[in-house]
Coordinates of N, CA and C in Angstrom, one line a residue:
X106 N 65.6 76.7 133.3 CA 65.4 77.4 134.6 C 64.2 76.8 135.3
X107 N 64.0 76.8 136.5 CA 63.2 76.3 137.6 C 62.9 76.8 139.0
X108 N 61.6 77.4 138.3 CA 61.2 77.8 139.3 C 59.9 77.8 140.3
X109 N 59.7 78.2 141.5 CA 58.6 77.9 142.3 C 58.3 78.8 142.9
X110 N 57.3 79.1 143.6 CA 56.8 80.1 144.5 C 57.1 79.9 145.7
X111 N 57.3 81.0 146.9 CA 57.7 80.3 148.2 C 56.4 80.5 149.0
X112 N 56.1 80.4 150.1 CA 54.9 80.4 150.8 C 54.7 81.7 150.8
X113 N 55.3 82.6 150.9 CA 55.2 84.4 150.7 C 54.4 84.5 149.7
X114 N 53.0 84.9 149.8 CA 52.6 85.2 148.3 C 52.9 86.6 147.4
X115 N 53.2 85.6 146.3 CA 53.9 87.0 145.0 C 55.7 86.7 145.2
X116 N 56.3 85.8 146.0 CA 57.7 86.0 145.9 C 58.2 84.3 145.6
X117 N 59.4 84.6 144.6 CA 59.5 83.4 144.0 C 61.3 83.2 143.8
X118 N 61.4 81.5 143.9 CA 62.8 81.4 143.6 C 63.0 80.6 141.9
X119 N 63.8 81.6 141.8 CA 64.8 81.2 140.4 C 66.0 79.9 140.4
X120 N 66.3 79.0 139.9 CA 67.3 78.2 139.8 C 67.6 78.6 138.3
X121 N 68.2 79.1 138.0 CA 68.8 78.9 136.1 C 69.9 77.6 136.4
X122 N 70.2 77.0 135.0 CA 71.0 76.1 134.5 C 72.5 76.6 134.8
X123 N 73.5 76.2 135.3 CA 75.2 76.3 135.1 C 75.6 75.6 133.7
X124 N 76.6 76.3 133.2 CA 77.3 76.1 131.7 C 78.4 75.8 132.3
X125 N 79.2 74.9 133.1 CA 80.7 74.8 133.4 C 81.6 74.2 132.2
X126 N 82.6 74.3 132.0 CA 83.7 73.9 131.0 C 85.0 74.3 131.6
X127 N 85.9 74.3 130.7 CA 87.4 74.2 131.3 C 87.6 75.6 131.1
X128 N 86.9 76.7 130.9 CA 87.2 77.9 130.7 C 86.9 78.8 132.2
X129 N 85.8 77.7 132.6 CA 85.1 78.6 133.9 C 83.3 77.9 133.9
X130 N 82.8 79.0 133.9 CA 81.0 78.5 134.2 C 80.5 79.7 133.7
X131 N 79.4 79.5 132.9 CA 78.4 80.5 132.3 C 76.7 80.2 132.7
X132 N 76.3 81.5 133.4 CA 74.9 81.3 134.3 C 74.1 82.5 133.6
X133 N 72.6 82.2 133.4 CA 72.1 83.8 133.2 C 70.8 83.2 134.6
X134 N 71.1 84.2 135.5 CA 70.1 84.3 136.7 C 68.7 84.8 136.4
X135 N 68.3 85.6 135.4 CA 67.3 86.1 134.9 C 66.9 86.0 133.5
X136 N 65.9 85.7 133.1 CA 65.7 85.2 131.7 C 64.0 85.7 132.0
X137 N 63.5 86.5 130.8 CA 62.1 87.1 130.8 C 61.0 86.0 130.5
X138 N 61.4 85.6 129.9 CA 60.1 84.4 129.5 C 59.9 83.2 130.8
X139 N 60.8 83.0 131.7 CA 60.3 82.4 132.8 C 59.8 82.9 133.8
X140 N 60.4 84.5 133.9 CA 59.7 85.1 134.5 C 58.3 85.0 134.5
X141 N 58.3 85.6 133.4 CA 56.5 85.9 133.3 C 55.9 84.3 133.0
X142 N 56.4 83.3 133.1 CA 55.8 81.8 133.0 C 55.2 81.6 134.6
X143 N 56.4 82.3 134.9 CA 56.2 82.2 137.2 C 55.2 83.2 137.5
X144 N 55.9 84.4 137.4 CA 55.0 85.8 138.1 C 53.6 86.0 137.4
X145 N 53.8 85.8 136.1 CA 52.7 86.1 135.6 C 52.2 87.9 134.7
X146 N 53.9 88.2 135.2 CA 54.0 89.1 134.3 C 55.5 89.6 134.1
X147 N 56.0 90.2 132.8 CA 57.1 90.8 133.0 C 57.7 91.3 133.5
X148 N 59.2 91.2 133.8 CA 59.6 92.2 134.7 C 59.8 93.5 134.6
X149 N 60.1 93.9 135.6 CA 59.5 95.4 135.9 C 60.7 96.3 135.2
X150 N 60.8 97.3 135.1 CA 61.5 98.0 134.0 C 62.5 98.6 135.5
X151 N 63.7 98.4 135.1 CA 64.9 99.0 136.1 C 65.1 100.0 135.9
X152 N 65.4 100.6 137.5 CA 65.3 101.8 138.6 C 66.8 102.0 139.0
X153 N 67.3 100.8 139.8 CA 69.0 100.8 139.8 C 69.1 99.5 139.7
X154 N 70.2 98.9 139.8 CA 70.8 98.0 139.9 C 72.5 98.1 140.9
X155 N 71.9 97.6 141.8 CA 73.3 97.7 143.0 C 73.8 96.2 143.3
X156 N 75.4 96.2 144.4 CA 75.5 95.5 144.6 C 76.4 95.7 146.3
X157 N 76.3 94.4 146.8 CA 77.0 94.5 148.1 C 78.3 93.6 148.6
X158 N 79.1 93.6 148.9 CA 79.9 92.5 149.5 C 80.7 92.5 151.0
X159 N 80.2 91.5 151.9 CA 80.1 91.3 153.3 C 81.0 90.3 153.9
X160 N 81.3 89.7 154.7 CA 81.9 89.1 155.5 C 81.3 88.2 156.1
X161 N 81.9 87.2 156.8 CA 81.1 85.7 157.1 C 80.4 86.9 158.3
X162 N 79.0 86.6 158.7 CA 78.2 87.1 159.8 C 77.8 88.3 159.9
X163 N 77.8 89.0 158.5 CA 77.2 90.1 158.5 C 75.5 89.8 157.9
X164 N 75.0 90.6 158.6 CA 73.3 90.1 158.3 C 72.7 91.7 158.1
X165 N 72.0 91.8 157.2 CA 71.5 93.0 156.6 C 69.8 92.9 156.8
X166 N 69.6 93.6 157.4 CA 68.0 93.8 157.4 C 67.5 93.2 158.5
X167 N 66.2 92.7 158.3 CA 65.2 93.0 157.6 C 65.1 94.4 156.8
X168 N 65.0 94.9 155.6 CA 64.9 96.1 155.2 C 63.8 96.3 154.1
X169 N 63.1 97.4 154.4 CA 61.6 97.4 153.6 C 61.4 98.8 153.0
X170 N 60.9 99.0 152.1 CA 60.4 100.3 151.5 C 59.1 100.9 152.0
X171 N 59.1 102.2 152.3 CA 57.5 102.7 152.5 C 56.9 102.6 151.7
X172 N 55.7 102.1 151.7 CA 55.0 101.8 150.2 C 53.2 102.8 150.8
X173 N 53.4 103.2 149.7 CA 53.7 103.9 148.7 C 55.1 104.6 149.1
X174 N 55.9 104.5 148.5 CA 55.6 104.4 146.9 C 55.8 102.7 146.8
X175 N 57.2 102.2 147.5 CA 56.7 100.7 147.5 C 58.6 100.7 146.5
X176 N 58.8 99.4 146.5 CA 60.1 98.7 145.4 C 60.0 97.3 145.4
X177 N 60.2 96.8 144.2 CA 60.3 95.5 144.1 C 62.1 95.1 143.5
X178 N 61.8 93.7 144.1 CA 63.4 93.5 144.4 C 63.4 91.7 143.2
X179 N 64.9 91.7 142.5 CA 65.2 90.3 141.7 C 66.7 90.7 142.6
X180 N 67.2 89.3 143.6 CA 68.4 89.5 143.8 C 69.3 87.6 143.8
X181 N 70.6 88.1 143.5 CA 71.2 86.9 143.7 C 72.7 87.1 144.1
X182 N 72.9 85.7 144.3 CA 74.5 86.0 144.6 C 75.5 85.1 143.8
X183 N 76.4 86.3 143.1 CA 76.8 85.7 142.1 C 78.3 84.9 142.5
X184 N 78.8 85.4 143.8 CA 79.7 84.7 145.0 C 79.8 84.7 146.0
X185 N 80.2 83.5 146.6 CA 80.2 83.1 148.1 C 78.9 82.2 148.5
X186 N 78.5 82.7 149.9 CA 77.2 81.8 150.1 C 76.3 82.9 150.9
X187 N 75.3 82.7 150.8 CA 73.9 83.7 151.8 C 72.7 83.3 152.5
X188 N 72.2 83.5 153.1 CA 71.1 82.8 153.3 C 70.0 84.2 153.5
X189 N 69.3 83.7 152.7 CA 68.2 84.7 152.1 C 66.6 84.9 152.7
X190 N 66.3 85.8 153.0 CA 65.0 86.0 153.7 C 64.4 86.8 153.1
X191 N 62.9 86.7 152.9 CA 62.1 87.0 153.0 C 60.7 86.8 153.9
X192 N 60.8 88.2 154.4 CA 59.5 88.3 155.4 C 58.2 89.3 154.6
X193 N 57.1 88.9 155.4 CA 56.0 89.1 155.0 C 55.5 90.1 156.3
X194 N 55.7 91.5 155.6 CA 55.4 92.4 156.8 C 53.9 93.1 156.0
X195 N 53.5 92.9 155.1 CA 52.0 93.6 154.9 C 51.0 93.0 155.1
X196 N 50.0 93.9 156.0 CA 49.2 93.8 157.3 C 47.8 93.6 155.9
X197 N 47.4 92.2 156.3 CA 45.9 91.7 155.5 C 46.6 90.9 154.8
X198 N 47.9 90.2 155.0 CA 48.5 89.4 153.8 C 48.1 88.3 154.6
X199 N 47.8 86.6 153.6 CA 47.7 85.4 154.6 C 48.5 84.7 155.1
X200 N 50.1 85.8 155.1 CA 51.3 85.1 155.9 C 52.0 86.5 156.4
X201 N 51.1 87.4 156.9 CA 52.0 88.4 157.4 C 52.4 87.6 158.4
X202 N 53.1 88.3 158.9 CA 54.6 87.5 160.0 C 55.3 86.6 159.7
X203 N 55.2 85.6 158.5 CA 55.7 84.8 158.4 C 57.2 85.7 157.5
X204 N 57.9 84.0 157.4 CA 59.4 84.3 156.5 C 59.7 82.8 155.7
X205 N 60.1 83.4 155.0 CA 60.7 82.2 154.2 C 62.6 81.8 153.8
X206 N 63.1 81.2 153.6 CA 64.8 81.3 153.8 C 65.2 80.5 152.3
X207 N 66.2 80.8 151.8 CA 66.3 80.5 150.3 C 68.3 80.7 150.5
X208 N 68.9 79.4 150.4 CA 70.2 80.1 150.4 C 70.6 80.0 148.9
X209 N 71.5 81.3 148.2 CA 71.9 82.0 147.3 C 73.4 81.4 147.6
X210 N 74.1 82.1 146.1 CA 75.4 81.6 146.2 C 76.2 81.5 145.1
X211 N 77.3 81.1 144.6 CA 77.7 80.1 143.6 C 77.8 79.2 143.5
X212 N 77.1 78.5 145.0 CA 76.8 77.1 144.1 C 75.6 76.7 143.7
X213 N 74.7 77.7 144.1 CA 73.5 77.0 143.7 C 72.6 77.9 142.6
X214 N 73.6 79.2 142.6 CA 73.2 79.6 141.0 C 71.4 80.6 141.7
X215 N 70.5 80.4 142.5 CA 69.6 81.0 142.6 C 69.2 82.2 142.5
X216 N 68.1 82.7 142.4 CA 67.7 83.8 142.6 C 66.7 84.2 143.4
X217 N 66.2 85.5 144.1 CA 65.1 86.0 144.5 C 64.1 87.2 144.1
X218 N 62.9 86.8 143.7 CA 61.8 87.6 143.4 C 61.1 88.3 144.5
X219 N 61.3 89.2 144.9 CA 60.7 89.6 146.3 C 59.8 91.0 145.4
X220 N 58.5 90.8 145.8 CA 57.3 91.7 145.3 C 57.3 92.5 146.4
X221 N 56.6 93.7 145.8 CA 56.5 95.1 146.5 C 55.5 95.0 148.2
X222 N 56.2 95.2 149.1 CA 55.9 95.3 150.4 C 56.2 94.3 151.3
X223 N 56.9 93.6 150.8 CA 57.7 92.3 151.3 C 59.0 93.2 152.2
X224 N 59.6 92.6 153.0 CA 61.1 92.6 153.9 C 61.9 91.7 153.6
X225 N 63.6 92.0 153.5 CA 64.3 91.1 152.9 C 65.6 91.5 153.6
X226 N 65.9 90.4 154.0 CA 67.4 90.1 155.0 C 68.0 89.0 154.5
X227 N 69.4 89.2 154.7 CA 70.1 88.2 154.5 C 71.1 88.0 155.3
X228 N 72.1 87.2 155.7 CA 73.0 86.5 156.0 C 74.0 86.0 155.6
X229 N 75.5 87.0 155.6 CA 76.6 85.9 154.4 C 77.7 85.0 155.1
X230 N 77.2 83.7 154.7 CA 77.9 82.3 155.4 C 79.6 82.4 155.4
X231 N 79.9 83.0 154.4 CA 81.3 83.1 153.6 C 81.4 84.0 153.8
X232 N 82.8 84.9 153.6 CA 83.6 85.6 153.5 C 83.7 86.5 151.8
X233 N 83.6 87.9 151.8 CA 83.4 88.0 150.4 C 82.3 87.6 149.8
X234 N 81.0 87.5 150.4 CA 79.8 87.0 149.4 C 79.5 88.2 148.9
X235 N 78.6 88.1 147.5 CA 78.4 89.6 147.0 C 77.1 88.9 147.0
X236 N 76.3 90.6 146.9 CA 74.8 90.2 146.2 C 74.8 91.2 145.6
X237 N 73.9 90.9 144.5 CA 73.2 91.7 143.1 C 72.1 92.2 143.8
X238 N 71.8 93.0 143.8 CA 69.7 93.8 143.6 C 69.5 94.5 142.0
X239 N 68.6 93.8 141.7 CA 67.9 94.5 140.8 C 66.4 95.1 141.0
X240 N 66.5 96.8 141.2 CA 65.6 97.4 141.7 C 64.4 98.1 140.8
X241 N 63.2 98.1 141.1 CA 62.4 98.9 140.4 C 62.1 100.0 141.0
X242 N 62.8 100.9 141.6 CA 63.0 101.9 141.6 C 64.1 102.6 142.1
X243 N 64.6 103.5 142.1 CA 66.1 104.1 143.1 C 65.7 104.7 144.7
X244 N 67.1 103.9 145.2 CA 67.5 104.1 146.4 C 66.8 105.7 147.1
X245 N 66.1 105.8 148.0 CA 65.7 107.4 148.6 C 66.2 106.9 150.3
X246 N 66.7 107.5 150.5 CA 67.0 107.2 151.9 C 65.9 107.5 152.6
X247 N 65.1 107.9 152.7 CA 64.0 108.7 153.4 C 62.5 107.6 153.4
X248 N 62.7 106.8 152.3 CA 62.0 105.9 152.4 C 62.3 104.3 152.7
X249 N 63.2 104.2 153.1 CA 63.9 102.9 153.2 C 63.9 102.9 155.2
X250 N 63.2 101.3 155.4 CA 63.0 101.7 157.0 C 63.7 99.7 157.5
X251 N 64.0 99.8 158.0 CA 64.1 98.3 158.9 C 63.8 97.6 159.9
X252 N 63.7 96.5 160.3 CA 63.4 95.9 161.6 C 64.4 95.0 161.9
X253 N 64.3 94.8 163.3 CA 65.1 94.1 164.2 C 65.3 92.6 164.0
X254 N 66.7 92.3 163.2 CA 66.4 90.8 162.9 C 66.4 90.0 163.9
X255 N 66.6 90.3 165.2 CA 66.3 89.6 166.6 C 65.2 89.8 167.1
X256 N 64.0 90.0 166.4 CA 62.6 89.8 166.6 C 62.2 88.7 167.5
X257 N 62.3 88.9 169.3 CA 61.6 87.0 169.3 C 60.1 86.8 168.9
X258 N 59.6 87.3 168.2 CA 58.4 86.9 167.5 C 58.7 86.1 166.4
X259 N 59.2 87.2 165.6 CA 59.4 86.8 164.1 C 60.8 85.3 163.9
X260 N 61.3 85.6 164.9 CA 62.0 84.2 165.3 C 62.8 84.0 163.7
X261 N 63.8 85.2 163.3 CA 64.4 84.8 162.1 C 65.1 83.9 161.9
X262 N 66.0 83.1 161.1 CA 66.8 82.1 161.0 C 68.3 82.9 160.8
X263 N 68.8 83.4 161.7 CA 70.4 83.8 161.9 C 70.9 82.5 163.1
X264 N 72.1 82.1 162.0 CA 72.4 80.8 162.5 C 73.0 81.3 164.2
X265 N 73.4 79.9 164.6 CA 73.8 80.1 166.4 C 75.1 80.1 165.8
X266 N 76.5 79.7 164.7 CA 77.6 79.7 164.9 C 78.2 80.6 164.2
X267 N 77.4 82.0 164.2 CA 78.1 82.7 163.8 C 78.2 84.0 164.5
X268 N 79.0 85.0 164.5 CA 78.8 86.4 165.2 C 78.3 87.2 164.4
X269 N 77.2 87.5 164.8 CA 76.6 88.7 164.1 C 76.9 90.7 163.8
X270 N 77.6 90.8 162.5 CA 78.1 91.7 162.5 C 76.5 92.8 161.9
X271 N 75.9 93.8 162.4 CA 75.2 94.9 161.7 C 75.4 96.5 162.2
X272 N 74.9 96.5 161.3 CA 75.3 98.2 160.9 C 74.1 99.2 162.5
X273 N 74.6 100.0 163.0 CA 74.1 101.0 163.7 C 72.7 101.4 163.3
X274 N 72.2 101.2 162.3 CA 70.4 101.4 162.3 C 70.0 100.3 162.2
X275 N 70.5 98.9 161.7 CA 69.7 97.8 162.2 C 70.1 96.7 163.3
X276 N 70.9 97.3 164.2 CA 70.7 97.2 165.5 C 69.6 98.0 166.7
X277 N 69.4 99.0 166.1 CA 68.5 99.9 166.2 C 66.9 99.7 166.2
X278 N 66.7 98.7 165.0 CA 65.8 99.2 164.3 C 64.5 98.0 165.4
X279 N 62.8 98.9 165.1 CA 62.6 98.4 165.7 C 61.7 96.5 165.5
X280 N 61.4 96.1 166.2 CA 60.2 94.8 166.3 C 59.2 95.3 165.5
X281 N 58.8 94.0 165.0 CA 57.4 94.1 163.7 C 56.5 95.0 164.9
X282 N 55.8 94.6 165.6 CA 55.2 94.6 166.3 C 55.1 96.5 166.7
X283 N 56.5 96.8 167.1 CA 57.1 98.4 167.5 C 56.6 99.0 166.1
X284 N 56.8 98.5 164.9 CA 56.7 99.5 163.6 C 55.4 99.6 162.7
X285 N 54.4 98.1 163.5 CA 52.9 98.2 163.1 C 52.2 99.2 163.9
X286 N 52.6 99.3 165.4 CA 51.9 100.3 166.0 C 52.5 101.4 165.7
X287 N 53.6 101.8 165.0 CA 53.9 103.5 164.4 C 53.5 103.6 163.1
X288 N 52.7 102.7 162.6 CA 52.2 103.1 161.5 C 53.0 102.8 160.2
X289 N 53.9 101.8 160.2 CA 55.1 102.0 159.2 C 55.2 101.1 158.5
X290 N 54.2 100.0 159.0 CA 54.4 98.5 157.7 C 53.2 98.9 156.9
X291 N 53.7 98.3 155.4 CA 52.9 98.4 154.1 C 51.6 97.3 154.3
X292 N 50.4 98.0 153.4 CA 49.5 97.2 153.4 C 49.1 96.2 152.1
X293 N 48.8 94.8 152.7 CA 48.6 94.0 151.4 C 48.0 94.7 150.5
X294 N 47.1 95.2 150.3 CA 46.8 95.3 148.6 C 46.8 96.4 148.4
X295 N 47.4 96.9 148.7 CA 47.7 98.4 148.6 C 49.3 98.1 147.6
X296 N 50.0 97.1 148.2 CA 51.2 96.5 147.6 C 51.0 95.9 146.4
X297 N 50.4 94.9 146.5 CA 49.6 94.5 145.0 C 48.7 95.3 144.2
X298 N 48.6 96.7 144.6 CA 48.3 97.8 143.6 C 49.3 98.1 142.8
X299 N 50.3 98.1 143.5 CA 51.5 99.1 143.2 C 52.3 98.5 142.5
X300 N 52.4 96.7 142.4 CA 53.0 95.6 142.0 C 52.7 95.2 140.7
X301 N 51.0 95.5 140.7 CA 50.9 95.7 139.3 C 51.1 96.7 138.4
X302 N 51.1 97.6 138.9 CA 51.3 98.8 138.1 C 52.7 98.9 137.6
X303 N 53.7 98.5 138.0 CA 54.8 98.6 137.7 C 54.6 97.9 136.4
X304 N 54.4 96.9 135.8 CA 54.4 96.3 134.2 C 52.8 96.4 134.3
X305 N 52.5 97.6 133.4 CA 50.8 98.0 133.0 C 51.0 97.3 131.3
X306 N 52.0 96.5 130.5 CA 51.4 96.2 129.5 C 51.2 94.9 129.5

């Protein structure tokens, strides 16, 4: 497995090895000892584990946790194709605003490490793409908030040849900018408090 950090600091991409033969293909997306070779510590003990499946041009998010309490996210896609974001919405971080783009899939086997107070959208190129989340902690509706992936600030990467299909609250939802002045984006190290604490051994 091979992995690297993306300019987001604390968020990292996974590549594991493909096993193909004449039976099919055997992949493990997550393996503990590389983990903690990358992050620098184990992962975090699961909360849920969910999963999605979309249609070519559906784009989800940006979508972020109130932190506190905070969630950290391992996601991949075990079919189809995606194109994967992560944004950097916590205020004192040295890339808030920024985003980083990772496409997921079966063909390329990847994964995503997204640490606590990060924003994460995606994009499915294909038809029937699924994604995995593996969560450190469960779903509350109450704390789960999003922004506008048509930010012209944030200037996301949703391609030009596709129609974009989203859901009624993230069409809705507002600009970085609308949700830092309501007080609603998480703060860097208040995140990396919380990030640690999730694996205290």
């Amino acid at each position: 497995m091979i992995a690297r950090e993306l300019m987001i600091p604390g968020a990292f991409v996974f590549e594991p090895e493909a096993f193909p033969d004449h039976r099919g293909s055997f992949v493990s997306p997550l393996q503990a000892s590389e983990f903690v070779k990358a992050v620098g510590h184990p992962p975090f003990v699961l909360g849920q584990v969910s999963h999605s499946v979309s249609r070519r041009g559906v784009v989800r998010g940006p979508h972020f946790t109130r932190t506190p309490p905070g969630v950290a996210k391992y996601v991949y896609s075990p079919w189809g194709k995606v194109l994967d974001v992560v944004v950097d919405i916590r205020l004192g971080s040295p890339t808030f605003g920024h985003w980083e783009s990772v496409v997921l899939g079966s063909e390329s086997h990847c994964a995503v490490y997204l640490p606590v107070g990060v924003a994460h959208m995606f994009v499915a190129l294909t038809d029937d793409s699924v994604m995995n989340y593996l969560l450190s902690s469960e779903y509350v509706a109450g704390n789960e908030l999003a922004l506008s992936p048509f930010d012209p600030e944030l200037r996301l990467p949703v391609p030009d040849d596709i129609t974009p299909v989203l859901s009624e609250r993230d069409q809705r939802a507002p600009t970085l900018a609308e949700a830092q002045n309501a007080g609603l984006l998480p703060h860097y190290e208040t995140s990396m408090d919380i990030e640690a604490a999730l694996c205290p051994w």
